[in-house]
Tab-separated table of C-alpha atoms in Angstrom:
chain	number	residue	atom	x	y	z
A	1103	MET	CA	-19.186	101.674	52.708
A	1104	LYS	CA	-15.823	99.944	52.686
A	1105	LYS	CA	-13.751	100.850	49.640
A	1106	GLY	CA	-12.623	98.129	47.280
A	1107	CYS	CA	-8.964	97.304	46.848
A	1108	ILE	CA	-7.111	98.643	43.827
A	1109	ILE	CA	-4.216	96.573	42.556
A	1110	PHE	CA	-2.085	98.181	39.868
A	1111	LEU	CA	-0.107	95.613	37.863
A	1112	ASN	CA	2.790	97.659	36.517
A	1113	GLY	CA	5.163	96.330	33.892
A	1114	VAL	CA	6.309	96.569	30.309
A	1115	THR	CA	4.463	94.942	27.455
A	1116	SER	CA	4.755	91.138	27.422
A	1117	ALA	CA	5.844	91.040	31.071
A	1118	GLY	CA	2.673	89.061	31.824
A	1119	LYS	CA	0.223	91.588	33.311
A	1120	THR	CA	-2.797	90.558	31.270
A	1121	SER	CA	-2.109	86.862	31.867
A	1122	ILE	CA	-2.084	87.547	35.611
A	1123	VAL	CA	-5.341	89.516	35.273
A	1124	GLU	CA	-6.902	86.520	33.517
A	1125	ALA	CA	-5.617	84.156	36.223
A	1126	LEU	CA	-7.029	86.401	38.945
A	1127	GLN	CA	-10.399	86.488	37.201
A	1128	GLU	CA	-10.462	82.689	37.073
A	1129	ARG	CA	-10.384	82.488	40.873
A	1130	ASP	CA	-13.487	81.699	42.895
A	1131	ASP	CA	-12.361	83.398	46.112
A	1132	ILE	CA	-12.129	87.016	44.947
A	1133	PHE	CA	-13.621	89.104	42.161
A	1134	PHE	CA	-12.058	92.081	40.393
A	1135	TYR	CA	-13.272	94.547	37.829
A	1136	VAL	CA	-10.531	95.353	35.319
A	1137	VAL	CA	-9.405	98.619	33.782
A	1138	ALA	CA	-6.535	98.466	31.321
A	1139	ASN	CA	-4.447	100.851	29.237
A	1140	ASP	CA	-5.313	98.882	26.094
A	1141	LEU	CA	-9.070	99.051	26.739
A	1142	PHE	CA	-9.046	102.764	27.465
A	1143	GLN	CA	-6.747	103.494	24.528
A	1144	GLU	CA	-9.429	102.042	22.234
A	1145	MET	CA	-11.810	104.769	23.432
A	1146	VAL	CA	-9.711	107.423	21.695
A	1147	GLY	CA	-9.760	106.211	18.112
A	1148	GLU	CA	-6.858	105.519	15.782
A	1149	ARG	CA	-7.037	108.869	13.962
A	1150	TYR	CA	-6.431	110.871	17.127
A	1151	LEU	CA	-3.739	108.514	18.357
A	1152	ARG	CA	-1.930	108.907	15.024
A	1153	GLU	CA	-2.212	112.706	15.299
A	1154	ASN	CA	-0.904	113.003	18.850
A	1155	TYR	CA	-0.479	109.650	20.565
A	1156	TRP	CA	0.878	110.794	23.919
A	1157	LYS	CA	-1.567	113.674	24.342
A	1158	TYR	CA	-4.634	111.472	23.951
A	1159	LEU	CA	-3.182	108.433	25.682
A	1160	SER	CA	-2.224	110.576	28.676
A	1161	GLU	CA	-5.744	111.985	28.950
A	1162	VAL	CA	-7.391	108.586	28.779
A	1163	ILE	CA	-4.971	107.083	31.334
A	1164	ILE	CA	-5.989	109.722	33.876
A	1165	MET	CA	-9.652	108.952	33.123
A	1166	MET	CA	-8.851	105.268	33.673
A	1167	TYR	CA	-7.487	106.035	37.138
A	1168	HIS	CA	-10.606	108.006	38.025
A	1169	THR	CA	-12.708	105.061	36.804
A	1170	ALA	CA	-10.767	102.659	39.036
A	1171	LYS	CA	-11.229	105.067	41.958
A	1172	LEU	CA	-14.987	105.180	41.316
A	1173	TYR	CA	-15.232	101.385	41.395
A	1174	SER	CA	-13.234	101.325	44.627
A	1175	ASP	CA	-15.457	104.039	46.125
A	1176	MET	CA	-18.424	101.773	45.320
A	1177	GLY	CA	-16.822	98.915	47.277
A	1178	LYS	CA	-15.547	96.996	44.240
A	1179	ASN	CA	-12.075	95.481	43.878
A	1180	VAL	CA	-10.231	96.704	40.800
A	1181	LEU	CA	-7.228	95.569	38.799
A	1182	ILE	CA	-5.351	98.130	36.737
A	1183	ASP	CA	-3.412	96.548	33.878
A	1184	GLY	CA	-0.977	99.282	32.907
A	1185	ILE	CA	2.419	100.856	32.923
A	1186	LEU	CA	3.562	103.935	34.784
A	1187	VAL	CA	5.584	105.893	32.235
A	1188	GLU	CA	7.100	109.333	32.563
A	1189	ARG	CA	6.407	111.560	29.596
A	1190	ASP	CA	5.945	115.326	29.585
A	1191	GLU	CA	2.280	114.892	28.628
A	1192	ILE	CA	1.465	112.924	31.792
A	1193	ALA	CA	4.291	113.813	34.196
A	1194	PRO	CA	4.548	113.341	37.052
A	1195	HIS	CA	2.619	110.176	36.217
A	1196	TYR	CA	3.321	108.135	39.345
A	1197	HIS	CA	2.592	111.084	41.625
A	1198	ARG	CA	-0.637	111.839	39.751
A	1199	LEU	CA	-1.765	108.243	40.310
A	1200	ILE	CA	-0.958	108.490	44.030
A	1201	GLU	CA	-2.852	111.791	44.310
A	1202	ILE	CA	-5.958	110.407	42.577
A	1203	MET	CA	-5.918	107.286	44.780
A	1204	LYS	CA	-4.899	109.009	48.034
A	1205	ASP	CA	-8.117	108.005	49.843
A	1206	ASN	CA	-8.331	104.517	48.346
A	1207	PRO	CA	-6.504	101.276	49.164
A	1208	LEU	CA	-3.885	101.033	46.400
A	1209	ASP	CA	-1.228	98.365	45.997
A	1210	ILE	CA	1.241	98.547	43.122
A	1211	VAL	CA	2.633	95.193	42.016
A	1212	GLU	CA	5.734	95.109	39.875
A	1213	VAL	CA	5.211	92.535	37.149
A	1214	TYR	CA	8.786	91.733	36.219
A	1215	CYS	CA	10.217	89.735	33.359
A	1216	PRO	CA	13.738	90.060	31.931
A	1217	LEU	CA	13.738	92.133	28.758
A	1218	ASP	CA	15.265	89.364	26.635
A	1219	ILE	CA	12.278	87.145	27.468
A	1220	CYS	CA	9.874	90.026	26.798
A	1221	ARG	CA	11.481	90.460	23.364
A	1222	GLN	CA	10.872	86.770	22.606
A	1223	ARG	CA	7.260	87.060	23.821
A	1224	ASN	CA	6.742	90.156	21.645
A	1225	LEU	CA	7.855	88.236	18.555
A	1226	ILE	CA	5.661	85.248	19.404
A	1227	ARG	CA	2.637	87.487	19.980
A	1228	GLY	CA	3.057	89.119	16.592
A	1229	ASP	CA	1.113	92.241	17.597
A	1230	ARG	CA	4.116	93.912	19.244
A	1231	TYR	CA	7.484	94.787	17.804
A	1232	GLU	CA	10.563	93.129	19.247
A	1233	ASN	CA	12.024	96.066	21.200
A	1234	MET	CA	8.729	97.514	22.444
A	1235	SER	CA	9.367	96.311	26.010
A	1236	ASP	CA	12.853	97.872	25.971
A	1237	GLU	CA	11.414	101.223	24.884
A	1238	GLN	CA	8.755	101.114	27.590
A	1239	HIS	CA	11.367	100.169	30.170
A	1240	GLU	CA	13.279	103.362	29.333
A	1241	LEU	CA	10.082	105.425	29.826
A	1242	MET	CA	8.985	103.680	33.020
A	1243	ALA	CA	8.656	105.860	36.094
A	1244	LYS	CA	11.466	105.515	38.598
A	1245	ASN	CA	11.299	105.216	42.401
A	1246	ILE	CA	7.913	103.546	42.460
A	1247	GLU	CA	6.936	102.270	45.883
A	1248	TYR	CA	5.883	98.711	45.135
A	1249	THR	CA	3.910	96.577	47.553
A	1250	MET	CA	5.337	93.425	46.002
A	1251	ARG	CA	7.017	91.957	42.937
A	1252	VAL	CA	6.188	88.911	40.840
A	1253	ASP	CA	8.531	87.443	38.249
A	1254	THR	CA	6.751	85.859	35.296
A	1255	SER	CA	9.959	84.297	34.012
A	1256	LEU	CA	10.053	82.132	37.145
A	1257	TYR	CA	6.352	81.618	37.899
A	1258	SER	CA	3.235	81.021	35.840
A	1259	ALA	CA	0.451	83.599	35.722
A	1260	ALA	CA	-1.640	81.413	38.061
A	1261	GLU	CA	1.250	81.165	40.539
A	1262	CYS	CA	1.725	84.942	40.399
A	1263	ALA	CA	-2.010	85.409	40.988
A	1264	ASP	CA	-1.781	83.102	44.014
A	1265	MET	CA	1.142	85.132	45.393
A	1266	ILE	CA	-0.761	88.401	44.912
A	1267	VAL	CA	-3.881	87.126	46.668
A	1268	LYS	CA	-1.858	85.575	49.501
A	1269	GLU	CA	0.197	88.742	50.037
A	1270	LEU	CA	-2.535	91.353	49.610
A	1271	PHE	CA	-5.605	89.652	51.047
């Protein structure tokens, strides 16, 4: 069986990852299952996250990658809506992702947006604090080998989705 494609949309909060996921799921030409940091984080429970956020988040992120791999192994295309951060609890995060996906078709797309625009988006959203994107940017893994980059400050989510499909399919 042919393995499904895995596309990891990597970027800080409010960069536009989830909007691109939604735009990709609106398309008629390709279908993706979605795994996302936010969805998997909800599996842990607030009490445990309050006790030791990075320990539990790190564990569930690795489980998320194995879930995406399973879908791919079953021939399904998968979108990962996440952020590759480097923290002791999950380090080396990027290399762990690559190891888990070593036998699967993985493309990592940098979802870029200038931090000043992310700050504005965080305030508008109301469920993020203003500097959350800045903090994530500082934690983001370095030297990631991206397949491509989309800039959500220049293009709409639908335009970014079009670019991703055109480039990767």
